[in-house]
mmCIF file of C-alpha atoms in Angstrom:
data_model
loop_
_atom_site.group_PDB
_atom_site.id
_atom_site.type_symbol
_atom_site.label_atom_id
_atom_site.label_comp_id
_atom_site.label_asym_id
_atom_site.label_seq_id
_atom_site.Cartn_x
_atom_site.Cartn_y
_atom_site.Cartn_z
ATOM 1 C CA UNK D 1318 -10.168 -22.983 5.744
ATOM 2 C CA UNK D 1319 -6.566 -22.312 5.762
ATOM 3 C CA UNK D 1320 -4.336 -20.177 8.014
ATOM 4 C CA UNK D 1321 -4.876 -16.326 8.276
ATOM 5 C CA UNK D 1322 -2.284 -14.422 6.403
ATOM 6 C CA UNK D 1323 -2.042 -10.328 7.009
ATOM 7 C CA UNK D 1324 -2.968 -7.360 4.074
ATOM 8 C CA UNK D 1325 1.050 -7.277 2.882
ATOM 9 C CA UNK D 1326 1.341 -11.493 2.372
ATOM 10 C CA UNK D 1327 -1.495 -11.416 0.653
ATOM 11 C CA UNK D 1328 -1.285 -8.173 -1.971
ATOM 12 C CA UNK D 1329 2.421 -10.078 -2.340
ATOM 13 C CA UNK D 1330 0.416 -13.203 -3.413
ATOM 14 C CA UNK D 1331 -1.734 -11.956 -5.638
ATOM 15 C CA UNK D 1332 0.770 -9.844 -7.137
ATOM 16 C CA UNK D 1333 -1.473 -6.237 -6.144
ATOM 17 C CA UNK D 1334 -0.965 -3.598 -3.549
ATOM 18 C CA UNK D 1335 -2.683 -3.281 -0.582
ATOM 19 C CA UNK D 1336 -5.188 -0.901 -1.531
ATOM 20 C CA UNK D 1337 -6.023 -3.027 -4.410
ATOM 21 C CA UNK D 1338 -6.767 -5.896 -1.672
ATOM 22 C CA UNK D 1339 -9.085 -3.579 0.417
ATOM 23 C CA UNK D 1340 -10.642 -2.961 -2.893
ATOM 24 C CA UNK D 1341 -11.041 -6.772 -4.089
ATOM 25 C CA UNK D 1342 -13.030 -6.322 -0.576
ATOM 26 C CA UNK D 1343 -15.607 -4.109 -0.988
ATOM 27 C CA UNK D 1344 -16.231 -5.450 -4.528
ATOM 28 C CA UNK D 1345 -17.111 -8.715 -2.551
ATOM 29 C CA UNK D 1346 -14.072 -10.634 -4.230
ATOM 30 C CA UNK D 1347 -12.523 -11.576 -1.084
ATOM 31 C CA UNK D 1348 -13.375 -11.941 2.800
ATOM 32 C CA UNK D 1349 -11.686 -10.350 5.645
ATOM 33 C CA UNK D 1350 -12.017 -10.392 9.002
ATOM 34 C CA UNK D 1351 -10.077 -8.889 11.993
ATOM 35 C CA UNK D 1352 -6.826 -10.387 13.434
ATOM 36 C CA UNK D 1353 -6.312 -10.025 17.511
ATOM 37 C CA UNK D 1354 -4.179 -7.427 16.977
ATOM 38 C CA UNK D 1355 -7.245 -5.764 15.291
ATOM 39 C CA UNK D 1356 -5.876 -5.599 11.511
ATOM 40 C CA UNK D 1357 -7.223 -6.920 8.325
ATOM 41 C CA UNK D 1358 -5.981 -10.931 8.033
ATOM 42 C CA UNK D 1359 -7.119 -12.926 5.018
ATOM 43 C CA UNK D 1360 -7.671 -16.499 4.529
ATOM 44 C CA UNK D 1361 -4.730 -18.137 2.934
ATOM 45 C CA UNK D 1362 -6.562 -20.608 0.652
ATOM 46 C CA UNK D 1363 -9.126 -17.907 -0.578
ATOM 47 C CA UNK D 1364 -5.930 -15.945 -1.737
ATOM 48 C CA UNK D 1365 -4.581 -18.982 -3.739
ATOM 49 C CA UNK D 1366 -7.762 -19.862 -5.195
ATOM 50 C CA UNK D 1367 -7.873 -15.936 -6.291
ATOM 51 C CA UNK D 1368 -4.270 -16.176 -7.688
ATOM 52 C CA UNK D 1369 -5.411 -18.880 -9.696
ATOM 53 C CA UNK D 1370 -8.571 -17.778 -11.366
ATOM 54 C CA UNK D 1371 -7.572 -14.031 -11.903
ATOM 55 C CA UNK D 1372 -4.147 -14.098 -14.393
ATOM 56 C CA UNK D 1373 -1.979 -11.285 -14.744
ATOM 57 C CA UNK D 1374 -2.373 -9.272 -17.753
ATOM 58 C CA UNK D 1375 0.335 -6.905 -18.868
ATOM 59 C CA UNK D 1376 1.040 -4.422 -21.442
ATOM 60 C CA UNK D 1377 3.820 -2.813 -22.456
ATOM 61 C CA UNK D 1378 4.120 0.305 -20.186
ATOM 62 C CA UNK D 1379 1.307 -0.364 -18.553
ATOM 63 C CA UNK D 1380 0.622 -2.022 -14.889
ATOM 64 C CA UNK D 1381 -0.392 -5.195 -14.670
ATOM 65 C CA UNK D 1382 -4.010 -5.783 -14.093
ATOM 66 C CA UNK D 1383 -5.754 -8.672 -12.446
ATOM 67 C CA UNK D 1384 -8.662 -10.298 -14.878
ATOM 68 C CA UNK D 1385 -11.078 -12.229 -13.051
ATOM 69 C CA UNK D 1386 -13.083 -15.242 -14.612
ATOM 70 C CA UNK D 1387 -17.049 -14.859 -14.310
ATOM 71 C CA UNK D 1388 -19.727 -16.760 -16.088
ATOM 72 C CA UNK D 1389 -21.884 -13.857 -15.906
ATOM 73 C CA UNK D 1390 -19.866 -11.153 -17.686
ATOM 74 C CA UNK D 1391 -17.520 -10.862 -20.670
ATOM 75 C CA UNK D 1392 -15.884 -8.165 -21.780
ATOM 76 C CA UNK D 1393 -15.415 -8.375 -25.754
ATOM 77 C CA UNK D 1394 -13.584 -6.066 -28.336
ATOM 78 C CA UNK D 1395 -16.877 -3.900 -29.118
ATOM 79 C CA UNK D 1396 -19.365 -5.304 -26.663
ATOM 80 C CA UNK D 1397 -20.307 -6.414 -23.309
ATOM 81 C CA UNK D 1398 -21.686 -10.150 -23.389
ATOM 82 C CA UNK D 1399 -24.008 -11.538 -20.341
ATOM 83 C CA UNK D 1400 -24.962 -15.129 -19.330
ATOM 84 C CA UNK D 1401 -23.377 -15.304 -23.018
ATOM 85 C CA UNK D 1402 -26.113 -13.322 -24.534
ATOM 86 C CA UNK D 1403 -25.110 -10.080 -26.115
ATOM 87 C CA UNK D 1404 -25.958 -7.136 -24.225
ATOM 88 C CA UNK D 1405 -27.055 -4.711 -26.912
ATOM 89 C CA UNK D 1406 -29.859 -7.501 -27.853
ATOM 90 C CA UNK D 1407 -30.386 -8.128 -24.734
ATOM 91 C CA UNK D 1408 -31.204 -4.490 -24.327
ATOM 92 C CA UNK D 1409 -33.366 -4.564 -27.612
ATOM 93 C CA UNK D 1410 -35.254 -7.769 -26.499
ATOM 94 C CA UNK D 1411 -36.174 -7.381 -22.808
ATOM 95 C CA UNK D 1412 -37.793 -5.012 -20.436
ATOM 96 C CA UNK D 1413 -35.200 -4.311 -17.799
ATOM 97 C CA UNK D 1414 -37.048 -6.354 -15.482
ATOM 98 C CA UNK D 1415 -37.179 -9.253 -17.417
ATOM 99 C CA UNK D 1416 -32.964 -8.854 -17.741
ATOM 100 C CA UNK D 1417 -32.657 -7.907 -14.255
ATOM 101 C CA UNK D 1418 -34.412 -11.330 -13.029
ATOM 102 C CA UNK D 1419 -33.086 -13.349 -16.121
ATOM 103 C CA UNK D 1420 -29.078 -11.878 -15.000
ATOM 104 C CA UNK D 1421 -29.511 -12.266 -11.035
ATOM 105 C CA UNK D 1422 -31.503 -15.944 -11.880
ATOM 106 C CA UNK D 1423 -29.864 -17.122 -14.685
ATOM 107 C CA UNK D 1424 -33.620 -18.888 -15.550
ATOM 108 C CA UNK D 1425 -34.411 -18.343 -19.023
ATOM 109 C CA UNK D 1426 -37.642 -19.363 -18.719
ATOM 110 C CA UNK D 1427 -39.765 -16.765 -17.177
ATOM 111 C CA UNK D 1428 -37.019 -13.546 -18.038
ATOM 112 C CA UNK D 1429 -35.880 -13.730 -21.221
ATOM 113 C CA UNK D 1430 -36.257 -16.397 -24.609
ATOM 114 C CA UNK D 1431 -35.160 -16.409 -27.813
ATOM 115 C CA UNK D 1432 -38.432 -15.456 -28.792
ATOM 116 C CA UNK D 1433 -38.411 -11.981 -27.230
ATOM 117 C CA UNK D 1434 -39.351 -10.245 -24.184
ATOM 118 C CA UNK D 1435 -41.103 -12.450 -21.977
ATOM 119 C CA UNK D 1436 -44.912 -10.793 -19.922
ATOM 120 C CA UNK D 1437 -44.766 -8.282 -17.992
ATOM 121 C CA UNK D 1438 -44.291 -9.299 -14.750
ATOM 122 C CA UNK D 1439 -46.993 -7.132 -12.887
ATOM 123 C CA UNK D 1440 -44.740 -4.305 -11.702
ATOM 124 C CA UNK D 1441 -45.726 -0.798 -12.137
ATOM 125 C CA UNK D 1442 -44.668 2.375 -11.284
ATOM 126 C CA UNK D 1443 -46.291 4.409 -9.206
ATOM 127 C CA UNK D 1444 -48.594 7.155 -10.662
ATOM 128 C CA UNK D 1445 -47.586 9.697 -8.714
ATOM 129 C CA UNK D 1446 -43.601 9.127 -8.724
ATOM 130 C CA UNK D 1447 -44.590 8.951 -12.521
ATOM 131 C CA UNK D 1448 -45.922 12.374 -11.947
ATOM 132 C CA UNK D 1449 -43.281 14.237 -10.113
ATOM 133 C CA UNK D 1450 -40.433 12.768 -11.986
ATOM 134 C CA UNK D 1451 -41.974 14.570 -15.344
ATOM 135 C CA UNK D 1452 -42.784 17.501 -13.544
ATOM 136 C CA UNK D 1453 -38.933 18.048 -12.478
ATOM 137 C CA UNK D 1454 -38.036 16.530 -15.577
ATOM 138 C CA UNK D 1455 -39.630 19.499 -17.481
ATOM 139 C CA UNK D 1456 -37.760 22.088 -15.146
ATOM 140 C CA UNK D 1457 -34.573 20.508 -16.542
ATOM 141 C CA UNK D 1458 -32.558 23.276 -19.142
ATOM 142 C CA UNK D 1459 -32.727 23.733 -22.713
ATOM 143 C CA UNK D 1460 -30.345 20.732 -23.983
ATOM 144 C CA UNK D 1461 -30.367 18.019 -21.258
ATOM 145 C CA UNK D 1462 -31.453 15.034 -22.275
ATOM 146 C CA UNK D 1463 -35.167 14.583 -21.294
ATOM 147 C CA UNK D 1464 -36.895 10.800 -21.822
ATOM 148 C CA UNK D 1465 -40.497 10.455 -23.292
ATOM 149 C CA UNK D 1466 -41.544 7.316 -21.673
ATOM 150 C CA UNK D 1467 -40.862 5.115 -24.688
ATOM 151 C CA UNK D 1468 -38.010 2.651 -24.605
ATOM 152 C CA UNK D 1469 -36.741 3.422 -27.680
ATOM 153 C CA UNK D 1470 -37.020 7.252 -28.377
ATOM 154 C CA UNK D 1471 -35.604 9.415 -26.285
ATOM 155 C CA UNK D 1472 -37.215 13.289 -26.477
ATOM 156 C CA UNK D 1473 -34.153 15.494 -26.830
ATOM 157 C CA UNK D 1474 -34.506 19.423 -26.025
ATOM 158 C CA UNK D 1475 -34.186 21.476 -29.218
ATOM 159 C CA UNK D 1476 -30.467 22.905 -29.406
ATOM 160 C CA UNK D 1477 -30.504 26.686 -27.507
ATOM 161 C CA UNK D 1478 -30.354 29.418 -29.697
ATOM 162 C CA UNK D 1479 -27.233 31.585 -29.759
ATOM 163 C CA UNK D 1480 -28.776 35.456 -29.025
ATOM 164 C CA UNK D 1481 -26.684 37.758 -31.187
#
């Protein structure tokens, strides 16, 4: 661990303000912890090893923007890619549970294959959430969006009428 630096060295480091700092915080991107004179310090190597992996970015006439490295998520022209796979078939292939465990796990095996979806894993919802949630879902107005229970259709409201 290296020495404690306060909030201004390190937003100065990493080239970001201060509430940009507090913000790499709550994201869980950096740790904190409280100095004896009770403000925010910040462990000097954790800020270098930040600096390194995240590059600046700029455009012209626009602010520079910190891009962080992840092997879970990447951002391409069209589409979001995760664990590599593309997101849209990943959407197509999987239940949400099965991408949920796959993305938190990053095991293939049990979440999600190549050859589609894998079992259902045993989860269900509850009858009577089930219930209610249709129930206040029919309530909704004319025009929202309203979901059927299939995946891949959602039941859309007919359009209101106009009343002359």
């Amino acid at each position: 661990m290296g020495r404690w630096i306060g909030a201004d060295e390190a937003s100065r480091r990493l080239g970001v303000k201060p509430a940009t700092l507090y913000a790499y915080v709550s994201r869980g991107v950096l740790a904190r912890r409280k100095g004896d004179d009770g403000r925010s310090v910040f462990d000097s190597e954790e800020i270098e090893r930040l600096a390194l992996r995240g590059r600046p970015r700029h455009r012209p006439g626009a602010a520079s923007e910190l891009v962080i490295e992840s092997a879970v998520t990447l951002l391409g022209q069209d589409r979001a890619y995760y664990r590599g796979r593309d997101a849209i078939e990943l959407a197509a292939t999987a239940t949400f549970e099965a991408a949920a465990t796959w993305l938190w796990t990053g095991d293939l095996s049990p979440a999600v294959s190549s050859a589609g979806p894998a079992p259902a894993s045993g989860w269900a919802a509850d009858p009577v959430a089930v219930a209610v949630a249709r129930a206040a879902q029919d309530q909704l107005p004319p025009g929202c969006f309203r979901w059927s229970g299939s995946r891949s259709s959602p039941r859309r409201s007919p359009p209101p009428t106009r009343s002359a």
